[in-house]
Amino acid sequence: ILRNVKPRDRVTGIENIKEQLLKFEYSTTIKTVLNVDGDINKLILKIWMVVEENINEALTNAAKYSEADEVIFSIFVYNKIARMEFRDNGNGYKNLNKGLGLRGIEERVESLGGRVEYYNDSGFVINMIFNLEELKWALEYWYVMMTA
C-alpha cells in the first residue's frame, strides 16, 4: 500500500500547508513561518491529511484566542519519528481547556498511533509526534488483512 502513494501526493501535502499558512497570514495579518527539516518523503498521505486538518484547527485557535503576531509550523522528520510543531507567540494558557478542537486534534493524531503534547513556551505549542516505523507496519498489516 505504501508503494501506491505517489510523490506528487506528498508534494501536495506540503504545498497545501504552505497555502493554508499564506491564506491565514493574508486574512489575519498574523505572520506565518514554515520550517522543514528532514526527508518529508517519509510521510505518508494519511499523515498529511491529519496534519492539514490539525493546522487548520490550530490556526483558528491562534486567531481567536492567542493574541499572537506570529505562528511557526515546523516539520521534523527523523529516521523513525516525525514531529510537527505548531507554535504561536501569543499569551499561552493558564489552565488548558481542551474543547472540541483540541480533542479533535488528539483523536486524529491518535488514530494513526501518534501522540499530542501541549505546553507553554513564550506562547502556545502543539506537538504532534508520529512513529513512522509503527505506522508503516500497521498499514502494511491492514493491507495484507484486507487483501487476504
PDB file of N, CA and C in Angstrom, residues 3-86:
ATOM      1  N   ARG A   3       3.597   1.716  -1.464  1.00  0.00           N
ATOM      2  CA  ARG A   3       4.122   1.946  -2.799  1.00  0.00           C
ATOM      3  C   ARG A   3       3.105   2.658  -3.693  1.00  0.00           C
ATOM      4  N   ASN A   4       1.835   2.633  -3.308  1.00  0.00           N
ATOM      5  CA  ASN A   4       0.798   3.272  -4.102  1.00  0.00           C
ATOM      6  C   ASN A   4       0.707   4.774  -3.882  1.00  0.00           C
ATOM      7  N   VAL A   5       1.389   5.296  -2.863  1.00  0.00           N
ATOM      8  CA  VAL A   5       1.380   6.729  -2.618  1.00  0.00           C
ATOM      9  C   VAL A   5       2.434   7.361  -3.510  1.00  0.00           C
ATOM     10  N   LYS A   6       1.984   8.199  -4.407  1.00  0.00           N
ATOM     11  CA  LYS A   6       2.884   8.801  -5.387  1.00  0.00           C
ATOM     12  C   LYS A   6       3.565  10.032  -4.801  1.00  0.00           C
ATOM     13  N   PRO A   7       4.780  10.347  -5.271  1.00  0.00           N
ATOM     14  CA  PRO A   7       5.478  11.533  -4.771  1.00  0.00           C
ATOM     15  C   PRO A   7       4.648  12.807  -4.881  1.00  0.00           C
ATOM     16  N   ARG A   8       3.831  12.944  -5.933  1.00  0.00           N
ATOM     17  CA  ARG A   8       3.054  14.180  -6.065  1.00  0.00           C
ATOM     18  C   ARG A   8       2.038  14.313  -4.943  1.00  0.00           C
ATOM     19  N   ASP A   9       1.569  13.184  -4.361  1.00  0.00           N
ATOM     20  CA  ASP A   9       0.678  13.264  -3.214  1.00  0.00           C
ATOM     21  C   ASP A   9       1.387  13.916  -2.028  1.00  0.00           C
ATOM     22  N   ARG A  10       2.628  13.562  -1.834  1.00  0.00           N
ATOM     23  CA  ARG A  10       3.402  14.128  -0.738  1.00  0.00           C
ATOM     24  C   ARG A  10       3.681  15.607  -0.982  1.00  0.00           C
ATOM     25  N   VAL A  11       3.998  15.952  -2.210  1.00  0.00           N
ATOM     26  CA  VAL A  11       4.234  17.351  -2.542  1.00  0.00           C
ATOM     27  C   VAL A  11       2.955  18.151  -2.301  1.00  0.00           C
ATOM     28  N   THR A  12       1.839  17.568  -2.679  1.00  0.00           N
ATOM     29  CA  THR A  12       0.559  18.237  -2.451  1.00  0.00           C
ATOM     30  C   THR A  12       0.404  18.553  -0.975  1.00  0.00           C
ATOM     31  N   GLY A  13       0.798  17.650  -0.097  1.00  0.00           N
ATOM     32  CA  GLY A  13       0.694  17.883   1.334  1.00  0.00           C
ATOM     33  C   GLY A  13       1.435  19.124   1.769  1.00  0.00           C
ATOM     34  N   ILE A  14       2.687  19.239   1.409  1.00  0.00           N
ATOM     35  CA  ILE A  14       3.473  20.411   1.825  1.00  0.00           C
ATOM     36  C   ILE A  14       2.961  21.659   1.113  1.00  0.00           C
ATOM     37  N   GLU A  15       2.551  21.527  -0.125  1.00  0.00           N
ATOM     38  CA  GLU A  15       2.016  22.687  -0.849  1.00  0.00           C
ATOM     39  C   GLU A  15       0.710  23.155  -0.230  1.00  0.00           C
ATOM     40  N   ASN A  16      -0.129  22.232   0.203  1.00  0.00           N
ATOM     41  CA  ASN A  16      -1.376  22.608   0.876  1.00  0.00           C
ATOM     42  C   ASN A  16      -1.098  23.337   2.182  1.00  0.00           C
ATOM     43  N   ILE A  17      -0.094  22.876   2.911  1.00  0.00           N
ATOM     44  CA  ILE A  17       0.267  23.530   4.168  1.00  0.00           C
ATOM     45  C   ILE A  17       0.772  24.944   3.885  1.00  0.00           C
ATOM     46  N   LYS A  18       1.612  25.101   2.887  1.00  0.00           N
ATOM     47  CA  LYS A  18       2.087  26.449   2.520  1.00  0.00           C
ATOM     48  C   LYS A  18       0.912  27.358   2.184  1.00  0.00           C
ATOM     49  N   GLU A  19      -0.033  26.825   1.430  1.00  0.00           N
ATOM     50  CA  GLU A  19      -1.205  27.612   1.040  1.00  0.00           C
ATOM     51  C   GLU A  19      -2.051  27.974   2.256  1.00  0.00           C
ATOM     52  N   GLN A  20      -2.264  27.013   3.165  1.00  0.00           N
ATOM     53  CA  GLN A  20      -3.021  27.293   4.392  1.00  0.00           C
ATOM     54  C   GLN A  20      -2.387  28.438   5.170  1.00  0.00           C
ATOM     55  N   LEU A  21      -1.071  28.364   5.339  1.00  0.00           N
ATOM     56  CA  LEU A  21      -0.373  29.384   6.115  1.00  0.00           C
ATOM     57  C   LEU A  21      -0.451  30.749   5.434  1.00  0.00           C
ATOM     58  N   LEU A  22      -0.290  30.760   4.129  1.00  0.00           N
ATOM     59  CA  LEU A  22      -0.344  32.019   3.381  1.00  0.00           C
ATOM     60  C   LEU A  22      -1.732  32.649   3.456  1.00  0.00           C
ATOM     61  N   LYS A  23      -2.776  31.855   3.260  1.00  0.00           N
ATOM     62  CA  LYS A  23      -4.146  32.374   3.352  1.00  0.00           C
ATOM     63  C   LYS A  23      -4.432  32.921   4.746  1.00  0.00           C
ATOM     64  N   PHE A  24      -3.954  32.203   5.765  1.00  0.00           N
ATOM     65  CA  PHE A  24      -4.146  32.655   7.137  1.00  0.00           C
ATOM     66  C   PHE A  24      -3.456  33.996   7.360  1.00  0.00           C
ATOM     67  N   GLU A  25      -2.232  34.103   6.882  1.00  0.00           N
ATOM     68  CA  GLU A  25      -1.473  35.346   7.059  1.00  0.00           C
ATOM     69  C   GLU A  25      -2.190  36.522   6.400  1.00  0.00           C
ATOM     70  N   TYR A  26      -2.685  36.314   5.195  1.00  0.00           N
ATOM     71  CA  TYR A  26      -3.384  37.391   4.488  1.00  0.00           C
ATOM     72  C   TYR A  26      -4.700  37.762   5.146  1.00  0.00           C
ATOM     73  N   SER A  27      -5.403  36.782   5.714  1.00  0.00           N
ATOM     74  CA  SER A  27      -6.725  37.075   6.277  1.00  0.00           C
ATOM     75  C   SER A  27      -6.660  37.604   7.709  1.00  0.00           C
ATOM     76  N   THR A  28      -5.536  37.382   8.411  1.00  0.00           N
ATOM     77  CA  THR A  28      -5.453  37.792   9.818  1.00  0.00           C
ATOM     78  C   THR A  28      -4.343  38.798  10.098  1.00  0.00           C
ATOM     79  N   THR A  29      -3.401  38.949   9.213  1.00  0.00           N
ATOM     80  CA  THR A  29      -2.179  39.752   9.387  1.00  0.00           C
ATOM     81  C   THR A  29      -1.247  39.168  10.455  1.00  0.00           C
ATOM     82  N   ILE A  30      -1.498  37.927  10.871  1.00  0.00           N
ATOM     83  CA  ILE A  30      -0.563  37.232  11.760  1.00  0.00           C
ATOM     84  C   ILE A  30       0.482  36.565  10.869  1.00  0.00           C
ATOM     85  N   LYS A  31       1.749  36.893  11.095  1.00  0.00           N
ATOM     86  CA  LYS A  31       2.831  36.347  10.281  1.00  0.00           C
ATOM     87  C   LYS A  31       2.919  34.837  10.455  1.00  0.00           C
ATOM     88  N   THR A  32       3.224  34.137   9.364  1.00  0.00           N
ATOM     89  CA  THR A  32       3.404  32.682   9.427  1.00  0.00           C
ATOM     90  C   THR A  32       4.783  32.303   8.904  1.00  0.00           C
ATOM     91  N   VAL A  33       5.335  31.257   9.497  1.00  0.00           N
ATOM     92  CA  VAL A  33       6.636  30.730   9.099  1.00  0.00           C
ATOM     93  C   VAL A  33       6.506  29.214   8.992  1.00  0.00           C
ATOM     94  N   LEU A  34       7.094  28.640   7.957  1.00  0.00           N
ATOM     95  CA  LEU A  34       7.133  27.183   7.792  1.00  0.00           C
ATOM     96  C   LEU A  34       8.580  26.735   7.783  1.00  0.00           C
ATOM     97  N   ASN A  35       8.902  25.783   8.653  1.00  0.00           N
ATOM     98  CA  ASN A  35      10.232  25.176   8.700  1.00  0.00           C
ATOM     99  C   ASN A  35      10.103  23.694   8.390  1.00  0.00           C
ATOM    100  N   VAL A  36      11.004  23.187   7.565  1.00  0.00           N
ATOM    101  CA  VAL A  36      11.020  21.758   7.247  1.00  0.00           C
ATOM    102  C   VAL A  36      12.445  21.261   7.440  1.00  0.00           C
ATOM    103  N   ASP A  37      12.581  20.195   8.222  1.00  0.00           N
ATOM    104  CA  ASP A  37      13.886  19.604   8.470  1.00  0.00           C
ATOM    105  C   ASP A  37      13.752  18.091   8.335  1.00  0.00           C
ATOM    106  N   GLY A  38      14.424  17.521   7.359  1.00  0.00           N
ATOM    107  CA  GLY A  38      14.378  16.073   7.158  1.00  0.00           C
ATOM    108  C   GLY A  38      13.688  15.718   5.859  1.00  0.00           C
ATOM    109  N   ASP A  39      13.565  14.428   5.634  1.00  0.00           N
ATOM    110  CA  ASP A  39      13.018  13.890   4.384  1.00  0.00           C
ATOM    111  C   ASP A  39      11.504  13.744   4.482  1.00  0.00           C
ATOM    112  N   ILE A  40      10.771  14.733   3.953  1.00  0.00           N
ATOM    113  CA  ILE A  40       9.309  14.686   4.034  1.00  0.00           C
ATOM    114  C   ILE A  40       8.727  13.585   3.158  1.00  0.00           C
ATOM    115  N   ASN A  41       9.526  12.979   2.299  1.00  0.00           N
ATOM    116  CA  ASN A  41       9.037  11.854   1.500  1.00  0.00           C
ATOM    117  C   ASN A  41       8.733  10.628   2.352  1.00  0.00           C
ATOM    118  N   LYS A  42       9.182  10.630   3.606  1.00  0.00           N
ATOM    119  CA  LYS A  42       8.860   9.527   4.524  1.00  0.00           C
ATOM    120  C   LYS A  42       7.432   9.627   5.054  1.00  0.00           C
ATOM    121  N   LEU A  43       6.790  10.768   4.849  1.00  0.00           N
ATOM    122  CA  LEU A  43       5.450  10.989   5.381  1.00  0.00           C
ATOM    123  C   LEU A  43       4.410  10.477   4.396  1.00  0.00           C
ATOM    124  N   ILE A  44       3.540   9.620   4.892  1.00  0.00           N
ATOM    125  CA  ILE A  44       2.501   9.058   4.029  1.00  0.00           C
ATOM    126  C   ILE A  44       1.325  10.030   3.937  1.00  0.00           C
ATOM    127  N   LEU A  45       0.479   9.803   2.955  1.00  0.00           N
ATOM    128  CA  LEU A  45      -0.649  10.690   2.689  1.00  0.00           C
ATOM    129  C   LEU A  45      -1.562  10.855   3.898  1.00  0.00           C
ATOM    130  N   LYS A  46      -1.798   9.791   4.652  1.00  0.00           N
ATOM    131  CA  LYS A  46      -2.664   9.875   5.838  1.00  0.00           C
ATOM    132  C   LYS A  46      -2.129  10.882   6.856  1.00  0.00           C
ATOM    133  N   ILE A  47      -0.817  10.916   7.040  1.00  0.00           N
ATOM    134  CA  ILE A  47      -0.233  11.899   7.959  1.00  0.00           C
ATOM    135  C   ILE A  47      -0.497  13.306   7.443  1.00  0.00           C
ATOM    136  N   TRP A  48      -0.261  13.523   6.151  1.00  0.00           N
ATOM    137  CA  TRP A  48      -0.505  14.859   5.583  1.00  0.00           C
ATOM    138  C   TRP A  48      -1.947  15.287   5.806  1.00  0.00           C
ATOM    139  N   MET A  49      -2.881  14.375   5.602  1.00  0.00           N
ATOM    140  CA  MET A  49      -4.296  14.707   5.763  1.00  0.00           C
ATOM    141  C   MET A  49      -4.604  15.128   7.205  1.00  0.00           C
ATOM    142  N   VAL A  50      -4.080  14.380   8.164  1.00  0.00           N
ATOM    143  CA  VAL A  50      -4.289  14.703   9.573  1.00  0.00           C
ATOM    144  C   VAL A  50      -3.637  16.036   9.915  1.00  0.00           C
ATOM    145  N   VAL A  51      -2.418  16.236   9.463  1.00  0.00           N
ATOM    146  CA  VAL A  51      -1.693  17.458   9.790  1.00  0.00           C
ATOM    147  C   VAL A  51      -2.389  18.679   9.188  1.00  0.00           C
ATOM    148  N   GLU A  52      -2.875  18.561   7.966  1.00  0.00           N
ATOM    149  CA  GLU A  52      -3.570  19.692   7.347  1.00  0.00           C
ATOM    150  C   GLU A  52      -4.813  20.074   8.144  1.00  0.00           C
ATOM    151  N   GLU A  53      -5.598  19.097   8.578  1.00  0.00           N
ATOM    152  CA  GLU A  53      -6.782  19.387   9.399  1.00  0.00           C
ATOM    153  C   GLU A  53      -6.387  20.019  10.730  1.00  0.00           C
ATOM    154  N   ASN A  54      -5.319  19.492  11.324  1.00  0.00           N
ATOM    155  CA  ASN A  54      -4.890  19.993  12.627  1.00  0.00           C
ATOM    156  C   ASN A  54      -4.317  21.405  12.541  1.00  0.00           C
ATOM    157  N   ILE A  55      -3.627  21.709  11.461  1.00  0.00           N
ATOM    158  CA  ILE A  55      -3.121  23.072  11.284  1.00  0.00           C
ATOM    159  C   ILE A  55      -4.294  24.039  11.176  1.00  0.00           C
ATOM    160  N   ASN A  56      -5.312  23.644  10.445  1.00  0.00           N
ATOM    161  CA  ASN A  56      -6.492  24.494  10.316  1.00  0.00           C
ATOM    162  C   ASN A  56      -7.083  24.809  11.686  1.00  0.00           C
ATOM    163  N   GLU A  57      -7.202  23.795  12.527  1.00  0.00           N
ATOM    164  CA  GLU A  57      -7.734  23.991  13.880  1.00  0.00           C
ATOM    165  C   GLU A  57      -6.803  24.877  14.706  1.00  0.00           C
ATOM    166  N   ALA A  58      -5.511  24.623  14.636  1.00  0.00           N
ATOM    167  CA  ALA A  58      -4.543  25.400  15.419  1.00  0.00           C
ATOM    168  C   ALA A  58      -4.525  26.865  14.973  1.00  0.00           C
ATOM    169  N   LEU A  59      -4.627  27.106  13.671  1.00  0.00           N
ATOM    170  CA  LEU A  59      -4.661  28.482  13.168  1.00  0.00           C
ATOM    171  C   LEU A  59      -5.925  29.201  13.633  1.00  0.00           C
ATOM    172  N   THR A  60      -7.043  28.498  13.595  1.00  0.00           N
ATOM    173  CA  THR A  60      -8.300  29.083  14.065  1.00  0.00           C
ATOM    174  C   THR A  60      -8.186  29.478  15.532  1.00  0.00           C
ATOM    175  N   ASN A  61      -7.627  28.578  16.345  1.00  0.00           N
ATOM    176  CA  ASN A  61      -7.452  28.877  17.766  1.00  0.00           C
ATOM    177  C   ASN A  61      -6.496  30.042  17.983  1.00  0.00           C
ATOM    178  N   ALA A  62      -5.424  30.094  17.215  1.00  0.00           N
ATOM    179  CA  ALA A  62      -4.459  31.190  17.352  1.00  0.00           C
ATOM    180  C   ALA A  62      -5.132  32.523  17.045  1.00  0.00           C
ATOM    181  N   ALA A  63      -5.921  32.553  15.988  1.00  0.00           N
ATOM    182  CA  ALA A  63      -6.597  33.799  15.614  1.00  0.00           C
ATOM    183  C   ALA A  63      -7.622  34.216  16.670  1.00  0.00           C
ATOM    184  N   LYS A  64      -8.324  33.253  17.258  1.00  0.00           N
ATOM    185  CA  LYS A  64      -9.384  33.561  18.228  1.00  0.00           C
ATOM    186  C   LYS A  64      -8.849  33.935  19.607  1.00  0.00           C
ATOM    187  N   TYR A  65      -7.836  33.201  20.080  1.00  0.00           N
ATOM    188  CA  TYR A  65      -7.504  33.266  21.496  1.00  0.00           C
ATOM    189  C   TYR A  65      -6.107  33.769  21.851  1.00  0.00           C
ATOM    190  N   SER A  66      -5.143  33.660  20.955  1.00  0.00           N
ATOM    191  CA  SER A  66      -3.753  33.801  21.388  1.00  0.00           C
ATOM    192  C   SER A  66      -3.235  35.226  21.480  1.00  0.00           C
ATOM    193  N   GLU A  67      -3.814  36.136  20.689  1.00  0.00           N
ATOM    194  CA  GLU A  67      -3.266  37.490  20.568  1.00  0.00           C
ATOM    195  C   GLU A  67      -1.828  37.457  20.055  1.00  0.00           C
ATOM    196  N   ALA A  68      -1.501  36.452  19.266  1.00  0.00           N
ATOM    197  CA  ALA A  68      -0.158  36.311  18.698  1.00  0.00           C
ATOM    198  C   ALA A  68      -0.004  37.209  17.479  1.00  0.00           C
ATOM    199  N   ASP A  69       1.242  37.523  17.157  1.00  0.00           N
ATOM    200  CA  ASP A  69       1.503  38.206  15.894  1.00  0.00           C
ATOM    201  C   ASP A  69       2.353  37.335  14.964  1.00  0.00           C
ATOM    202  N   GLU A  70       2.651  36.101  15.417  1.00  0.00           N
ATOM    203  CA  GLU A  70       3.396  35.165  14.576  1.00  0.00           C
ATOM    204  C   GLU A  70       3.059  33.733  14.974  1.00  0.00           C
ATOM    205  N   VAL A  71       2.929  32.871  13.957  1.00  0.00           N
ATOM    206  CA  VAL A  71       2.821  31.433  14.181  1.00  0.00           C
ATOM    207  C   VAL A  71       3.893  30.748  13.340  1.00  0.00           C
ATOM    208  N   ILE A  72       4.461  29.714  13.918  1.00  0.00           N
ATOM    209  CA  ILE A  72       5.507  28.944  13.241  1.00  0.00           C
ATOM    210  C   ILE A  72       5.054  27.498  13.203  1.00  0.00           C
ATOM    211  N   PHE A  73       5.084  26.917  12.009  1.00  0.00           N
ATOM    212  CA  PHE A  73       4.794  25.494  11.881  1.00  0.00           C
ATOM    213  C   PHE A  73       6.068  24.818  11.389  1.00  0.00           C
ATOM    214  N   SER A  74       6.519  23.822  12.137  1.00  0.00           N
ATOM    215  CA  SER A  74       7.765  23.128  11.812  1.00  0.00           C
ATOM    216  C   SER A  74       7.501  21.643  11.643  1.00  0.00           C
ATOM    217  N   ILE A  75       8.157  21.070  10.649  1.00  0.00           N
ATOM    218  CA  ILE A  75       8.100  19.634  10.393  1.00  0.00           C
ATOM    219  C   ILE A  75       9.511  19.095  10.560  1.00  0.00           C
ATOM    220  N   PHE A  76       9.667  18.147  11.460  1.00  0.00           N
ATOM    221  CA  PHE A  76      10.952  17.494  11.694  1.00  0.00           C
ATOM    222  C   PHE A  76      10.775  16.012  11.384  1.00  0.00           C
ATOM    223  N   VAL A  77      11.488  15.510  10.401  1.00  0.00           N
ATOM    224  CA  VAL A  77      11.409  14.095  10.056  1.00  0.00           C
ATOM    225  C   VAL A  77      12.759  13.468  10.366  1.00  0.00           C
ATOM    226  N   TYR A  78      12.739  12.550  11.309  1.00  0.00           N
ATOM    227  CA  TYR A  78      13.947  11.846  11.711  1.00  0.00           C
ATOM    228  C   TYR A  78      13.907  10.444  11.108  1.00  0.00           C
ATOM    229  N   ASN A  79      14.790   9.585  11.543  1.00  0.00           N
ATOM    230  CA  ASN A  79      14.865   8.243  10.992  1.00  0.00           C
ATOM    231  C   ASN A  79      13.553   7.479  11.151  1.00  0.00           C
ATOM    232  N   LYS A  80      13.016   7.432  12.373  1.00  0.00           N
ATOM    233  CA  LYS A  80      11.810   6.643  12.640  1.00  0.00           C
ATOM    234  C   LYS A  80      10.660   7.472  13.202  1.00  0.00           C
ATOM    235  N   ILE A  81      10.897   8.736  13.443  1.00  0.00           N
ATOM    236  CA  ILE A  81       9.911   9.603  14.091  1.00  0.00           C
ATOM    237  C   ILE A  81       9.700  10.863  13.246  1.00  0.00           C
ATOM    238  N   ALA A  82       8.463  11.308  13.206  1.00  0.00           N
ATOM    239  CA  ALA A  82       8.153  12.610  12.617  1.00  0.00           C
ATOM    240  C   ALA A  82       7.486  13.449  13.701  1.00  0.00           C
ATOM    241  N   ARG A  83       7.921  14.691  13.804  1.00  0.00           N
ATOM    242  CA  ARG A  83       7.331  15.605  14.784  1.00  0.00           C
ATOM    243  C   ARG A  83       6.920  16.871  14.063  1.00  0.00           C
ATOM    244  N   MET A  84       5.676  17.272  14.262  1.00  0.00           N
ATOM    245  CA  MET A  84       5.167  18.506  13.711  1.00  0.00           C
ATOM    246  C   MET A  84       4.859  19.427  14.889  1.00  0.00           C
ATOM    247  N   GLU A  85       5.373  20.634  14.818  1.00  0.00           N
ATOM    248  CA  GLU A  85       5.194  21.573  15.918  1.00  0.00           C
ATOM    249  C   GLU A  85       4.504  22.830  15.429  1.00  0.00           C
ATOM    250  N   PHE A  86       3.400  23.165  16.070  1.00  0.00           N
ATOM    251  CA  PHE A  86       2.699  24.418  15.830  1.00  0.00           C
ATOM    252  C   PHE A  86       2.983  25.311  17.032  1.00  0.00           C
TER     253      PHE A  86
END
